[in-house]
Tab-separated table of N, CA and C in Angstrom:
chain	number	residue	atom	x	y	z
N	1	MET	N	-77.862	-99.532	19.548
N	1	MET	CA	-78.652	-98.357	19.860
N	1	MET	C	-79.850	-98.304	18.912
N	2	PRO	N	-81.048	-97.964	19.422
N	2	PRO	CA	-82.228	-97.907	18.558
N	2	PRO	C	-82.093	-96.841	17.478
N	3	ASP	N	-82.793	-97.066	16.358
N	3	ASP	CA	-82.804	-96.082	15.279
N	3	ASP	C	-83.443	-94.792	15.757
N	4	ARG	N	-83.139	-93.695	15.055
N	4	ARG	CA	-83.773	-92.408	15.349
N	4	ARG	C	-85.115	-92.348	14.641
N	5	PRO	N	-86.118	-91.697	15.262
N	5	PRO	CA	-87.431	-91.591	14.632
N	5	PRO	C	-87.413	-90.641	13.452
N	6	GLN	N	-88.410	-90.785	12.616
N	6	GLN	CA	-88.607	-89.890	11.489
N	6	GLN	C	-89.589	-88.804	11.908
N	7	ASN	N	-89.592	-87.694	11.166
N	7	ASN	CA	-90.535	-86.618	11.456
N	7	ASN	C	-91.955	-87.153	11.428
N	8	GLY	N	-92.818	-86.540	12.237
N	8	GLY	CA	-94.220	-86.907	12.234
N	8	GLY	C	-94.579	-87.985	13.236
N	9	GLN	N	-93.612	-88.531	13.962
N	9	GLN	CA	-93.907	-89.575	14.930
N	9	GLN	C	-94.005	-89.044	16.354
N	10	SER	N	-93.685	-87.773	16.546
N	10	SER	CA	-93.838	-87.165	17.860
N	10	SER	C	-95.284	-86.745	18.049
N	11	LEU	N	-95.716	-86.708	19.300
N	11	LEU	CA	-97.084	-86.317	19.624
N	11	LEU	C	-97.056	-85.025	20.428
N	12	ILE	N	-97.985	-84.136	20.120
N	12	ILE	CA	-98.021	-82.821	20.744
N	12	ILE	C	-99.454	-82.441	21.093
N	13	PHE	N	-99.589	-81.396	21.898
N	13	PHE	CA	-100.865	-80.700	21.993
N	13	PHE	C	-100.569	-79.205	21.919
N	14	PRO	N	-101.466	-78.446	21.285
N	14	PRO	CA	-101.221	-77.015	21.099
N	14	PRO	C	-101.393	-76.237	22.402
N	15	VAL	N	-100.656	-75.146	22.493
N	15	VAL	CA	-100.759	-74.217	23.612
N	15	VAL	C	-101.006	-72.839	23.012
N	16	THR	N	-102.055	-72.173	23.475
N	16	THR	CA	-102.376	-70.836	22.979
N	16	THR	C	-101.725	-69.803	23.890
N	17	LEU	N	-100.864	-68.980	23.297
N	17	LEU	CA	-100.170	-67.932	24.041
N	17	LEU	C	-100.282	-66.622	23.280
N	18	ASP	N	-100.377	-65.540	24.004
N	18	ASP	CA	-100.417	-64.207	23.412
N	18	ASP	C	-99.084	-63.532	23.722
N	19	LEU	N	-98.150	-63.651	22.785
N	19	LEU	CA	-96.795	-63.149	22.996
N	19	LEU	C	-96.471	-62.052	21.993
N	20	PRO	N	-95.557	-61.144	22.368
N	20	PRO	CA	-95.100	-60.146	21.395
N	20	PRO	C	-94.460	-60.836	20.190
N	21	LYS	N	-94.622	-60.222	19.030
N	21	LYS	CA	-94.078	-60.794	17.793
N	21	LYS	C	-92.558	-60.892	17.821
N	22	HIS	N	-91.927	-59.941	18.485
N	22	HIS	CA	-90.466	-59.919	18.603
N	22	HIS	C	-90.093	-59.616	20.046
N	23	LEU	N	-88.919	-60.081	20.430
N	23	LEU	CA	-88.418	-59.860	21.780
N	23	LEU	C	-86.925	-59.577	21.683
N	24	GLU	N	-86.483	-58.518	22.330
N	24	GLU	CA	-85.056	-58.207	22.418
N	24	GLU	C	-84.545	-58.792	23.728
N	25	LEU	N	-83.593	-59.686	23.625
N	25	LEU	CA	-83.069	-60.328	24.828
N	25	LEU	C	-81.648	-60.797	24.570
N	26	GLY	N	-80.741	-60.431	25.453
N	26	GLY	CA	-79.361	-60.881	25.341
N	26	GLY	C	-78.680	-60.453	24.057
N	27	GLY	N	-79.057	-59.278	23.539
N	27	GLY	CA	-78.442	-58.773	22.320
N	27	GLY	C	-78.962	-59.403	21.042
N	28	THR	N	-80.033	-60.161	21.126
N	28	THR	CA	-80.620	-60.831	19.960
N	28	THR	C	-82.068	-60.395	19.807
N	29	THR	N	-82.489	-60.204	18.568
N	29	THR	CA	-83.902	-60.010	18.276
N	29	THR	C	-84.491	-61.386	18.011
N	30	TRP	N	-85.412	-61.804	18.861
N	30	TRP	CA	-86.037	-63.120	18.765
N	30	TRP	C	-87.385	-62.992	18.077
N	31	HIS	N	-87.747	-63.991	17.275
N	31	HIS	CA	-88.995	-64.009	16.507
N	31	HIS	C	-89.939	-65.042	17.119
N	32	CYS	N	-91.160	-64.597	17.416
N	32	CYS	CA	-92.144	-65.489	18.022
N	32	CYS	C	-92.465	-66.644	17.075
N	33	ARG	N	-92.527	-67.834	17.620
N	33	ARG	CA	-92.915	-68.999	16.815
N	33	ARG	C	-94.336	-68.820	16.309
N	34	ARG	N	-94.612	-69.380	15.139
N	34	ARG	CA	-95.960	-69.289	14.559
N	34	ARG	C	-96.969	-70.112	15.351
N	35	GLU	N	-96.507	-71.178	15.968
N	35	GLU	CA	-97.389	-71.985	16.806
N	35	GLU	C	-96.599	-72.433	18.021
N	36	HIS	N	-97.341	-72.706	19.082
N	36	HIS	CA	-96.716	-73.178	20.318
N	36	HIS	C	-97.360	-74.499	20.710
N	37	HIS	N	-96.546	-75.385	21.235
N	37	HIS	CA	-97.057	-76.695	21.645
N	37	HIS	C	-96.145	-77.299	22.709
N	38	VAL	N	-96.656	-78.321	23.354
N	38	VAL	CA	-95.855	-79.175	24.225
N	38	VAL	C	-95.732	-80.513	23.511
N	39	THR	N	-94.508	-80.976	23.343
N	39	THR	CA	-94.289	-82.319	22.807
N	39	THR	C	-94.424	-83.283	23.981
N	40	THR	N	-95.445	-84.115	23.913
N	40	THR	CA	-95.720	-85.022	25.027
N	40	THR	C	-95.073	-86.390	24.859
N	41	PHE	N	-94.695	-86.715	23.623
N	41	PHE	CA	-94.132	-88.046	23.385
N	41	PHE	C	-93.331	-88.015	22.095
N	42	THR	N	-92.190	-88.656	22.122
N	42	THR	CA	-91.393	-88.825	20.916
N	42	THR	C	-90.676	-90.165	20.985
N	43	PRO	N	-90.584	-90.853	19.870
N	43	PRO	CA	-89.833	-92.109	19.863
N	43	PRO	C	-88.347	-91.930	20.172
N	44	ASP	N	-87.866	-90.665	20.253
N	44	ASP	CA	-86.493	-90.442	20.724
N	44	ASP	C	-86.276	-91.106	22.079
N	45	LEU	N	-87.347	-91.330	22.801
N	45	LEU	CA	-87.252	-91.980	24.107
N	45	LEU	C	-86.757	-93.418	24.001
N	46	ALA	N	-86.773	-93.998	22.810
N	46	ALA	CA	-86.288	-95.373	22.628
N	46	ALA	C	-84.856	-95.503	23.132
N	47	VAL	N	-84.047	-94.493	22.878
N	47	VAL	CA	-82.662	-94.523	23.340
N	47	VAL	C	-82.627	-94.520	24.867
N	48	ALA	N	-83.459	-93.673	25.478
N	48	ALA	CA	-83.462	-93.551	26.938
N	48	ALA	C	-83.930	-94.831	27.627
N	49	VAL	N	-84.863	-95.556	27.002
N	49	VAL	CA	-85.377	-96.771	27.642
N	49	VAL	C	-84.718	-98.039	27.108
N	50	GLY	N	-83.876	-97.899	26.097
N	50	GLY	CA	-83.161	-99.060	25.570
N	50	GLY	C	-84.046	-100.073	24.878
N	51	ARG	N	-85.082	-99.601	24.226
N	51	ARG	CA	-86.012	-100.482	23.521
N	51	ARG	C	-85.987	-100.162	22.034
N	52	PRO	N	-86.403	-101.109	21.192
N	52	PRO	CA	-86.449	-100.848	19.751
N	52	PRO	C	-87.394	-99.689	19.428
N	53	LEU	N	-87.033	-98.950	18.420
N	53	LEU	CA	-87.834	-97.814	17.976
N	53	LEU	C	-89.273	-98.229	17.700
N	54	ALA	N	-89.463	-99.390	17.084
N	54	ALA	CA	-90.819	-99.855	16.752
N	54	ALA	C	-91.685	-99.993	18.007
N	55	ASP	N	-91.084	-100.406	19.128
N	55	ASP	CA	-91.839	-100.527	20.378
N	55	ASP	C	-92.362	-99.168	20.837
N	56	LEU	N	-91.516	-98.144	20.720
N	56	LEU	CA	-91.927	-96.814	21.166
N	56	LEU	C	-92.961	-96.207	20.230
N	57	ILE	N	-92.809	-96.444	18.941
N	57	ILE	CA	-93.808	-95.945	17.988
N	57	ILE	C	-95.164	-96.576	18.289
N	58	ALA	N	-95.186	-97.881	18.501
N	58	ALA	CA	-96.444	-98.572	18.813
N	58	ALA	C	-97.031	-98.074	20.135
N	59	LEU	N	-96.179	-97.843	21.124
N	59	LEU	CA	-96.641	-97.335	22.415
N	59	LEU	C	-97.302	-95.967	22.245
N	60	GLY	N	-96.656	-95.089	21.497
N	60	GLY	CA	-97.232	-93.769	21.244
N	60	GLY	C	-98.561	-93.853	20.520
N	61	GLN	N	-98.655	-94.753	19.556
N	61	GLN	CA	-99.914	-94.906	18.813
N	61	GLN	C	-101.039	-95.393	19.720
N	62	ARG	N	-100.733	-96.340	20.612
N	62	ARG	CA	-101.761	-96.858	21.525
N	62	ARG	C	-102.275	-95.785	22.485
N	63	HIS	N	-101.420	-94.864	22.849
N	63	HIS	CA	-101.780	-93.852	23.849
N	63	HIS	C	-101.960	-92.463	23.242
N	64	GLU	N	-102.085	-92.397	21.919
N	64	GLU	CA	-102.173	-91.095	21.256
N	64	GLU	C	-103.284	-90.202	21.809
N	65	PRO	N	-104.497	-90.708	22.060
N	65	PRO	CA	-105.535	-89.800	22.584
N	65	PRO	C	-105.118	-89.110	23.891
N	66	ALA	N	-104.539	-89.852	24.811
N	66	ALA	CA	-104.127	-89.256	26.087
N	66	ALA	C	-102.936	-88.319	25.915
N	67	LEU	N	-102.076	-88.614	24.946
N	67	LEU	CA	-100.872	-87.810	24.744
N	67	LEU	C	-101.128	-86.541	23.933
N	68	THR	N	-102.226	-86.477	23.219
N	68	THR	CA	-102.518	-85.286	22.407
N	68	THR	C	-103.673	-84.463	22.970
N	69	GLU	N	-104.252	-84.919	24.061
N	69	GLU	CA	-105.338	-84.184	24.714
N	69	GLU	C	-104.790	-82.872	25.288
N	70	PRO	N	-105.399	-81.732	24.946
N	70	PRO	CA	-104.941	-80.468	25.547
N	70	PRO	C	-105.042	-80.538	27.074
N	71	ARG	N	-104.022	-80.031	27.726
N	71	ARG	CA	-103.925	-80.097	29.185
N	71	ARG	C	-103.505	-78.744	29.733
N	72	GLY	N	-103.701	-78.579	31.017
N	72	GLY	CA	-103.232	-77.363	31.669
N	72	GLY	C	-101.715	-77.316	31.666
N	73	VAL	N	-101.178	-76.146	31.366
N	73	VAL	CA	-99.737	-75.928	31.330
N	73	VAL	C	-99.421	-74.838	32.353
N	74	HIS	N	-98.442	-75.104	33.205
N	74	HIS	CA	-98.067	-74.165	34.258
N	74	HIS	C	-96.571	-73.873	34.132
N	75	PHE	N	-96.251	-72.682	33.637
N	75	PHE	CA	-94.850	-72.301	33.479
N	75	PHE	C	-94.261	-72.032	34.859
N	76	ASP	N	-93.046	-72.535	35.072
N	76	ASP	CA	-92.454	-72.476	36.410
N	76	ASP	C	-91.367	-71.417	36.557
N	77	GLY	N	-91.170	-70.575	35.543
N	77	GLY	CA	-90.175	-69.510	35.613
N	77	GLY	C	-88.821	-69.885	35.053
N	78	ARG	N	-88.586	-71.178	34.816
N	78	ARG	CA	-87.302	-71.590	34.229
N	78	ARG	C	-87.355	-71.382	32.722
N	79	ALA	N	-86.272	-70.861	32.187
N	79	ALA	CA	-86.192	-70.629	30.745
N	79	ALA	C	-84.741	-70.787	30.312
N	80	ALA	N	-84.558	-71.051	29.020
N	80	ALA	CA	-83.210	-71.314	28.513
N	80	ALA	C	-83.120	-70.945	27.041
N	81	THR	N	-81.891	-70.765	26.593
N	81	THR	CA	-81.638	-70.734	25.159
N	81	THR	C	-81.269	-72.152	24.759
N	82	ALA	N	-81.695	-72.542	23.590
N	82	ALA	CA	-81.330	-73.847	23.034
N	82	ALA	C	-80.616	-73.583	21.720
N	83	GLU	N	-79.552	-74.327	21.463
N	83	GLU	CA	-78.770	-74.081	20.251
N	83	GLU	C	-78.228	-75.393	19.701
N	84	ARG	N	-78.274	-75.497	18.386
N	84	ARG	CA	-77.705	-76.650	17.681
N	84	ARG	C	-76.488	-76.206	16.882
N	85	ASP	N	-75.689	-77.174	16.449
N	85	ASP	CA	-74.467	-76.890	15.700
N	85	ASP	C	-74.727	-76.155	14.394
N	86	ASP	N	-75.912	-76.310	13.822
N	86	ASP	CA	-76.212	-75.647	12.547
N	86	ASP	C	-76.602	-74.181	12.727
N	87	GLY	N	-76.522	-73.673	13.960
N	87	GLY	CA	-76.809	-72.270	14.212
N	87	GLY	C	-78.232	-71.979	14.655
N	88	ARG	N	-79.112	-72.978	14.602
N	88	ARG	CA	-80.482	-72.748	15.078
N	88	ARG	C	-80.448	-72.431	16.564
N	89	ARG	N	-81.183	-71.384	16.941
N	89	ARG	CA	-81.277	-70.992	18.346
N	89	ARG	C	-82.731	-70.704	18.674
N	90	SER	N	-83.113	-71.020	19.894
N	90	SER	CA	-84.478	-70.731	20.316
N	90	SER	C	-84.499	-70.420	21.806
N	91	LEU	N	-85.607	-69.823	22.226
N	91	LEU	CA	-85.872	-69.575	23.639
N	91	LEU	C	-86.993	-70.502	24.067
N	92	VAL	N	-86.769	-71.246	25.131
N	92	VAL	CA	-87.774	-72.186	25.623
N	92	VAL	C	-88.119	-71.845	27.066
N	93	ALA	N	-89.364	-72.125	27.433
N	93	ALA	CA	-89.821	-71.975	28.815
N	93	ALA	C	-90.288	-73.342	29.297
N	94	PHE	N	-89.803	-73.749	30.449
N	94	PHE	CA	-90.155	-75.053	31.007
N	94	PHE	C	-91.470	-74.958	31.778
N	95	CYS	N	-92.181	-76.070	31.824
N	95	CYS	CA	-93.516	-76.052	32.416
N	95	CYS	C	-93.868	-77.415	33.005
N	96	ASP	N	-94.905	-77.394	33.814
N	96	ASP	CA	-95.542	-78.621	34.281
N	96	ASP	C	-96.805	-78.809	33.459
N	97	VAL	N	-97.176	-80.053	33.214
N	97	VAL	CA	-98.359	-80.365	32.411
N	97	VAL	C	-99.293	-81.232	33.250
N	98	ASP	N	-100.505	-80.751	33.439
N	98	ASP	CA	-101.490	-81.476	34.248
N	98	ASP	C	-101.707	-82.897	33.725
N	99	GLY	N	-101.556	-83.875	34.610
N	99	GLY	CA	-101.900	-85.257	34.299
N	99	GLY	C	-100.907	-86.033	33.452
N	100	LEU	N	-99.836	-85.402	32.988
N	100	LEU	CA	-98.913	-86.119	32.104
N	100	LEU	C	-98.105	-87.180	32.859
N	101	ALA	N	-97.789	-86.939	34.112
N	101	ALA	CA	-97.053	-87.945	34.891
N	101	ALA	C	-97.866	-89.233	35.008
N	102	GLU	N	-99.176	-89.100	35.161
N	102	GLU	CA	-100.034	-90.279	35.248
N	102	GLU	C	-100.064	-91.037	33.918
N	103	VAL	N	-100.074	-90.305	32.818
N	103	VAL	CA	-100.027	-90.954	31.500
N	103	VAL	C	-98.715	-91.722	31.361
N	104	TYR	N	-97.611	-91.131	31.807
N	104	TYR	CA	-96.315	-91.798	31.709
N	104	TYR	C	-96.223	-93.012	32.637
N	105	ALA	N	-96.912	-92.980	33.752
N	105	ALA	CA	-96.970	-94.171	34.608
N	105	ALA	C	-97.640	-95.312	33.848
N	106	GLN	N	-98.684	-94.996	33.090
N	106	GLN	CA	-99.366	-96.019	32.285
N	106	GLN	C	-98.473	-96.493	31.137
N	107	LEU	N	-97.767	-95.556	30.478
N	107	LEU	CA	-96.833	-95.950	29.410
N	107	LEU	C	-95.792	-96.920	29.959
N	108	SER	N	-95.240	-96.599	31.116
N	108	SER	CA	-94.221	-97.452	31.732
N	108	SER	C	-94.783	-98.828	32.057
N	109	ALA	N	-96.001	-98.858	32.596
N	109	ALA	CA	-96.631	-100.145	32.917
N	109	ALA	C	-96.852	-100.964	31.653
N	110	ASP	N	-97.327	-100.326	30.595
N	110	ASP	CA	-97.594	-101.040	29.345
N	110	ASP	C	-96.318	-101.556	28.688
N	111	LEU	N	-95.240	-100.783	28.787
N	111	LEU	CA	-93.984	-101.178	28.156
N	111	LEU	C	-93.194	-102.141	29.044
N	112	GLY	N	-93.504	-102.147	30.337
N	112	GLY	CA	-92.791	-103.028	31.258
N	112	GLY	C	-91.430	-102.506	31.662
N	113	THR	N	-91.199	-101.230	31.463
N	113	THR	CA	-89.947	-100.588	31.857
N	113	THR	C	-90.227	-99.103	32.055
N	114	PRO	N	-89.490	-98.449	32.932
N	114	PRO	CA	-89.743	-97.023	33.147
N	114	PRO	C	-89.511	-96.197	31.876
N	115	VAL	N	-90.477	-95.361	31.561
N	115	VAL	CA	-90.362	-94.416	30.449
N	115	VAL	C	-90.253	-93.033	31.083
N	116	PRO	N	-89.112	-92.358	30.917
N	116	PRO	CA	-88.938	-91.070	31.589
N	116	PRO	C	-89.850	-89.989	31.006
N	117	LEU	N	-90.418	-89.209	31.899
N	117	LEU	CA	-91.226	-88.067	31.497
N	117	LEU	C	-90.324	-87.088	30.751
N	118	PRO	N	-90.745	-86.603	29.589
N	118	PRO	CA	-89.888	-85.669	28.856
N	118	PRO	C	-89.768	-84.344	29.603
N	119	PRO	N	-88.730	-83.574	29.293
N	119	PRO	CA	-88.598	-82.250	29.903
N	119	PRO	C	-89.642	-81.313	29.278
N	120	ASN	N	-90.749	-81.126	29.972
N	120	ASN	CA	-91.858	-80.351	29.415
N	120	ASN	C	-91.446	-78.900	29.209
N	121	HIS	N	-91.660	-78.428	28.009
N	121	HIS	CA	-91.307	-77.053	27.671
N	121	HIS	C	-92.101	-76.616	26.449
N	122	VAL	N	-92.116	-75.314	26.237
N	122	VAL	CA	-92.687	-74.734	25.028
N	122	VAL	C	-91.607	-73.866	24.405
N	123	THR	N	-91.353	-74.059	23.114
N	123	THR	CA	-90.436	-73.184	22.396
N	123	THR	C	-91.212	-71.926	22.028
N	124	LEU	N	-90.755	-70.795	22.541
N	124	LEU	CA	-91.481	-69.540	22.376
N	124	LEU	C	-90.983	-68.711	21.204
N	125	TYR	N	-89.662	-68.625	21.073
N	125	TYR	CA	-89.054	-67.744	20.069
N	125	TYR	C	-87.894	-68.459	19.389
N	126	SER	N	-87.598	-68.038	18.165
N	126	SER	CA	-86.404	-68.517	17.467
N	126	SER	C	-85.597	-67.304	17.016
N	127	SER	N	-84.325	-67.524	16.763
N	127	SER	CA	-83.435	-66.415	16.416
N	127	SER	C	-83.576	-65.979	14.967
N	128	ASP	N	-84.302	-66.735	14.182
N	128	ASP	CA	-84.564	-66.328	12.802
N	128	ASP	C	-85.947	-66.809	12.400
N	129	ALA	N	-86.342	-66.476	11.211
N	129	ALA	CA	-87.707	-66.783	10.770
N	129	ALA	C	-87.878	-68.231	10.316
N	130	ARG	N	-86.812	-69.036	10.352
N	130	ARG	CA	-86.949	-70.438	9.919
N	130	ARG	C	-87.926	-71.198	10.795
N	131	ASP	N	-87.997	-70.810	12.053
N	131	ASP	CA	-89.014	-71.333	12.972
N	131	ASP	C	-88.915	-72.839	13.192
N	132	LYS	N	-87.738	-73.409	13.002
N	132	LYS	CA	-87.567	-74.847	13.206
N	132	LYS	C	-87.113	-75.103	14.639
N	133	GLY	N	-87.723	-76.093	15.284
N	133	GLY	CA	-87.397	-76.402	16.667
N	133	GLY	C	-86.035	-77.059	16.821
N	134	ILE	N	-85.600	-77.154	18.069
N	134	ILE	CA	-84.291	-77.715	18.391
N	134	ILE	C	-84.394	-79.204	18.701
N	135	GLY	N	-85.453	-79.631	19.347
N	135	GLY	CA	-85.609	-81.034	19.726
N	135	GLY	C	-85.012	-81.302	21.091
N	136	LEU	N	-85.830	-81.193	22.116
N	136	LEU	CA	-85.384	-81.404	23.498
N	136	LEU	C	-86.241	-82.492	24.137
N	137	ALA	N	-86.118	-83.700	23.627
N	137	ALA	CA	-87.005	-84.792	24.034
N	137	ALA	C	-86.592	-85.483	25.325
N	138	THR	N	-85.349	-85.306	25.732
N	138	THR	CA	-84.854	-86.005	26.916
N	138	THR	C	-84.047	-85.048	27.788
N	139	ALA	N	-83.833	-85.446	29.032
N	139	ALA	CA	-83.001	-84.646	29.931
N	139	ALA	C	-81.587	-84.508	29.370
N	140	ASP	N	-81.082	-85.550	28.708
N	140	ASP	CA	-79.752	-85.468	28.095
N	140	ASP	C	-79.707	-84.400	27.008
N	141	ALA	N	-80.765	-84.291	26.211
N	141	ALA	CA	-80.812	-83.265	25.163
N	141	ALA	C	-80.861	-81.872	25.778
N	142	VAL	N	-81.624	-81.710	26.847
N	142	VAL	CA	-81.671	-80.410	27.529
N	142	VAL	C	-80.277	-80.052	28.040
N	143	ALA	N	-79.589	-81.007	28.654
N	143	ALA	CA	-78.244	-80.754	29.171
N	143	ALA	C	-77.265	-80.412	28.049
N	144	ALA	N	-77.406	-81.064	26.911
N	144	ALA	CA	-76.467	-80.872	25.808
N	144	ALA	C	-76.705	-79.588	25.021
N	145	TYR	N	-77.958	-79.166	24.888
N	145	TYR	CA	-78.275	-78.094	23.942
N	145	TYR	C	-78.806	-76.811	24.563
N	146	THR	N	-78.989	-76.756	25.882
N	146	THR	CA	-79.547	-75.539	26.462
N	146	THR	C	-78.599	-74.886	27.457
N	147	THR	N	-78.792	-73.585	27.600
N	147	THR	CA	-78.111	-72.788	28.609
N	147	THR	C	-79.183	-72.011	29.354
N	148	PRO	N	-79.288	-72.186	30.671
N	148	PRO	CA	-80.322	-71.457	31.405
N	148	PRO	C	-80.147	-69.944	31.256
N	149	LEU	N	-81.266	-69.248	31.155
N	149	LEU	CA	-81.232	-67.793	31.163
N	149	LEU	C	-80.939	-67.316	32.581
N	150	THR	N	-80.378	-66.120	32.693
N	150	THR	CA	-80.221	-65.528	34.018
N	150	THR	C	-81.616	-65.276	34.586
N	151	PRO	N	-81.749	-65.157	35.896
N	151	PRO	CA	-83.075	-64.866	36.457
N	151	PRO	C	-83.711	-63.608	35.855
N	152	GLU	N	-82.894	-62.598	35.588
N	152	GLU	CA	-83.424	-61.363	35.000
N	152	GLU	C	-83.933	-61.608	33.583
N	153	GLN	N	-83.176	-62.342	32.785
N	153	GLN	CA	-83.613	-62.652	31.419
N	153	GLN	C	-84.853	-63.540	31.438
N	154	ALA	N	-84.871	-64.531	32.316
N	154	ALA	CA	-86.031	-65.422	32.405
N	154	ALA	C	-87.279	-64.636	32.782
N	155	ALA	N	-87.130	-63.652	33.668
N	155	ALA	CA	-88.278	-62.837	34.073
N	155	ALA	C	-88.834	-62.053	32.890
N	156	VAL	N	-87.950	-61.519	32.039
N	156	VAL	CA	-88.402	-60.793	30.843
N	156	VAL	C	-89.162	-61.742	29.920
N	157	LEU	N	-88.622	-62.924	29.716
N	157	LEU	CA	-89.238	-63.886	28.800
N	157	LEU	C	-90.567	-64.417	29.332
N	158	THR	N	-90.625	-64.717	30.601
N	158	THR	CA	-91.786	-65.432	31.133
N	158	THR	C	-92.861	-64.530	31.738
N	159	LYS	N	-92.661	-63.215	31.731
N	159	LYS	CA	-93.623	-62.332	32.410
N	159	LYS	C	-95.020	-62.390	31.809
N	160	THR	N	-95.145	-62.760	30.550
N	160	THR	CA	-96.472	-62.820	29.926
N	160	THR	C	-97.049	-64.236	29.896
N	161	LEU	N	-96.350	-65.181	30.505
N	161	LEU	CA	-96.810	-66.574	30.471
N	161	LEU	C	-97.687	-66.887	31.673
N	162	PRO	N	-98.690	-67.745	31.502
N	162	PRO	CA	-99.498	-68.153	32.654
N	162	PRO	C	-98.675	-69.011	33.605
N	163	ARG	N	-98.957	-68.909	34.879
N	163	ARG	CA	-98.232	-69.696	35.893
N	163	ARG	C	-99.030	-70.909	36.283
């Protein structure tokens, strides 16, 4: 199995959102993240594609301009809580990102194997002020660490997000 990446090797672009500082949802007071972004690429994908970590790091470096270019983000109404064993919890909203599928088609062509598009999302709130993300780089991570919000809860969370 490929090694896990170190911090700083993921690529993101910032997303500007105007959200309330705190949100009461599901019996928890949630704290708005200090910054919002979409993670467009992470070497965590090495496990998903079965390639050495160094290959994915090099791939990300070659395509960094396209992967960090700000893009249109369209929230689709899906939202979830994400939780890790250490107690970190966050609220995430899933989204579509303009043009990212085309970038991933190029990544796949360059690597010579399919590179799965990450589960596009923005972490909006955390359950405490630590503000540390959960890490949802693959569909397997989303399945392992998230629980979908009820439609009513998702509506409360996503009502201020652009569609």
